[in-house]
Amino acid sequence: MPAAPHPDEVDRIVAAWQRVRPDLDVEPLTVFSRVSRLGRHLDLARRGAFARSGLEPWEFDVLSALRRAGEPYRLSPGALVTQTLVTSGTMTNRIDRLEERDLVQRHRSPTTAAACSSSSPTRACAASTRR
């Protein structure tokens, strides 16, 4: 690989590996390390943006899923799990914590699993859509 005009930390890491283990193919690091670092920068920016609205990123994920569901802003925990890519145990914990903050309310259904909806659509939806 030709040398970058302005080497970055990933270039230095790859060069160090090539120096100490020239037998290893470290070429994938040039992409994977940069993608990982970019993801970290985006995560930090996302956290900062949500913090200004008093939310954690996971809170926004759950509240925005409920908001996207439309009135009455209700989804089953299973649907929330699918949309937010977390385990059912994690979602239970998240719903509990949002309920403690009065951002969601559980509604029991005799025909389906417990459902979750925003207890105060104005407050929860405003929190999930604040800029």
One Martini backbone bead per residue (centre of mass of N, CA, C, O) as a GRO file, in nm:
protein
  131
    1MET     BB    1   0.096   0.036   0.024
    2PRO     BB    2   0.078   0.350  -0.006
    3ALA     BB    3   0.162   0.631   0.125
    4ALA     BB    4   0.033   0.864   0.304
    5PRO     BB    5   0.040   1.206   0.299
    6HIS     BB    6  -0.121   1.188   0.596
    7PRO     BB    7  -0.057   1.038   0.858
    8ASP     BB    8  -0.214   0.837   1.087
    9GLU     BB    9  -0.276   0.629   1.343
   10VAL     BB   10  -0.332   0.386   1.162
   11ASP     BB   11  -0.072   0.396   1.003
   12ARG     BB   12   0.108   0.351   1.255
   13ILE     BB   13  -0.006   0.078   1.337
   14VAL     BB   14   0.050  -0.073   1.074
   15ALA     BB   15   0.355  -0.020   1.067
   16ALA     BB   16   0.418  -0.165   1.332
   17TRP     BB   17   0.318  -0.443   1.247
   18GLN     BB   18   0.503  -0.470   0.997
   19ARG     BB   19   0.763  -0.459   1.164
   20VAL     BB   20   0.700  -0.703   1.382
   21ARG     BB   21   0.484  -0.857   1.153
   22PRO     BB   22   0.539  -0.928   0.828
   23ASP     BB   23   0.350  -1.199   0.812
   24LEU     BB   24   0.111  -1.015   0.841
   25ASP     BB   25  -0.218  -0.922   0.748
   26VAL     BB   26  -0.302  -0.565   0.797
   27GLU     BB   27  -0.491  -0.432   0.588
   28PRO     BB   28  -0.777  -0.436   0.734
   29LEU     BB   29  -0.705  -0.207   0.939
   30THR     BB   30  -0.741   0.039   0.749
   31VAL     BB   31  -1.055   0.006   0.773
   32PHE     BB   32  -1.157  -0.095   1.053
   33SER     BB   33  -1.028   0.128   1.225
   34ARG     BB   34  -1.172   0.366   1.092
   35VAL     BB   35  -1.461   0.276   1.142
   36SER     BB   36  -1.438   0.259   1.447
   37ARG     BB   37  -1.356   0.556   1.493
   38LEU     BB   38  -1.599   0.683   1.360
   39GLY     BB   39  -1.810   0.556   1.546
   40ARG     BB   40  -1.705   0.697   1.801
   41HIS     BB   41  -1.752   0.988   1.707
   42LEU     BB   42  -2.057   0.957   1.657
   43ASP     BB   43  -2.134   0.872   1.944
   44LEU     BB   44  -2.038   1.131   2.084
   45ALA     BB   45  -2.223   1.323   1.925
   46ARG     BB   46  -2.491   1.191   2.001
   47ARG     BB   47  -2.468   1.222   2.306
   48GLY     BB   48  -2.451   1.532   2.304
   49ALA     BB   49  -2.722   1.589   2.168
   50PHE     BB   50  -2.902   1.440   2.381
   51ALA     BB   51  -2.806   1.583   2.639
   52ARG     BB   52  -2.936   1.861   2.566
   53SER     BB   53  -3.230   1.694   2.611
   54GLY     BB   54  -3.197   1.475   2.851
   55LEU     BB   55  -3.070   1.225   2.689
   56GLU     BB   56  -3.021   0.913   2.601
   57PRO     BB   57  -2.976   0.722   2.333
   58TRP     BB   58  -3.169   0.490   2.426
   59GLU     BB   59  -3.411   0.672   2.480
   60PHE     BB   60  -3.446   0.773   2.196
   61ASP     BB   61  -3.490   0.501   2.059
   62VAL     BB   62  -3.754   0.433   2.206
   63LEU     BB   63  -3.917   0.696   2.163
   64SER     BB   64  -3.895   0.696   1.850
   65ALA     BB   65  -4.043   0.431   1.807
   66LEU     BB   66  -4.308   0.528   1.929
   67ARG     BB   67  -4.348   0.771   1.743
   68ARG     BB   68  -4.349   0.608   1.470
   69ALA     BB   69  -4.619   0.448   1.543
   70GLY     BB   70  -4.810   0.634   1.644
   71GLU     BB   71  -5.109   0.657   1.726
   72PRO     BB   72  -5.075   0.574   2.067
   73TYR     BB   73  -4.774   0.507   2.114
   74ARG     BB   74  -4.758   0.173   2.062
   75LEU     BB   75  -4.559  -0.108   2.181
   76SER     BB   76  -4.413  -0.386   2.201
   77PRO     BB   77  -4.138  -0.517   2.331
   78GLY     BB   78  -4.068  -0.681   2.076
   79ALA     BB   79  -4.070  -0.439   1.882
   80LEU     BB   80  -3.850  -0.282   2.033
   81VAL     BB   81  -3.630  -0.491   2.002
   82THR     BB   82  -3.622  -0.490   1.692
   83GLN     BB   83  -3.568  -0.172   1.658
   84THR     BB   84  -3.305  -0.165   1.884
   85LEU     BB   85  -3.117  -0.419   1.917
   86VAL     BB   86  -3.208  -0.581   2.181
   87THR     BB   87  -3.278  -0.735   2.451
   88SER     BB   88  -3.534  -0.818   2.655
   89GLY     BB   89  -3.389  -0.741   2.920
   90THR     BB   90  -3.304  -0.460   2.831
   91MET     BB   91  -3.589  -0.354   2.768
   92THR     BB   92  -3.705  -0.382   3.047
   93ASN     BB   93  -3.507  -0.183   3.176
   94ARG     BB   94  -3.579   0.060   2.995
   95ILE     BB   95  -3.875   0.080   3.064
   96ASP     BB   96  -3.840   0.119   3.363
   97ARG     BB   97  -3.672   0.385   3.341
   98LEU     BB   98  -3.887   0.546   3.177
   99GLU     BB   99  -4.109   0.516   3.388
  100GLU     BB  100  -3.960   0.668   3.616
  101ARG     BB  101  -3.962   0.937   3.417
  102ASP     BB  102  -4.247   0.953   3.273
  103LEU     BB  103  -4.228   0.849   2.947
  104VAL     BB  104  -4.368   0.576   3.020
  105GLN     BB  105  -4.629   0.321   2.983
  106ARG     BB  106  -4.778   0.046   3.092
  107HIS     BB  107  -4.978  -0.201   2.909
  108ARG     BB  108  -5.206  -0.437   2.958
  109SER     BB  109  -5.276  -0.739   2.776
  110PRO     BB  110  -5.483  -1.016   2.731
  111THR     BB  111  -5.359  -1.097   2.422
  112THR     BB  112  -5.075  -0.980   2.495
  113ALA     BB  113  -4.814  -0.854   2.558
  114ALA     BB  114  -4.680  -0.622   2.700
  115ALA     BB  115  -4.720  -0.281   2.668
  116CYS     BB  116  -4.597   0.027   2.525
  117SER     BB  117  -4.638   0.373   2.615
  118SER     BB  118  -4.689   0.687   2.618
  119SER     BB  119  -4.796   0.875   2.890
  120SER     BB  120  -4.686   1.155   2.746
  121PRO     BB  121  -4.687   1.247   2.440
  122THR     BB  122  -4.576   1.529   2.461
  123ARG     BB  123  -4.322   1.472   2.629
  124ALA     BB  124  -4.198   1.226   2.479
  125CYS     BB  125  -4.209   1.346   2.190
  126ALA     BB  126  -4.046   1.595   2.250
  127ALA     BB  127  -3.793   1.445   2.344
  128SER     BB  128  -3.762   1.278   2.062
  129THR     BB  129  -3.771   1.573   1.872
  130ARG     BB  130  -3.562   1.739   1.963
  131ARG     BB  131  -3.295   1.979   1.859
   0.00000   0.00000   0.00000
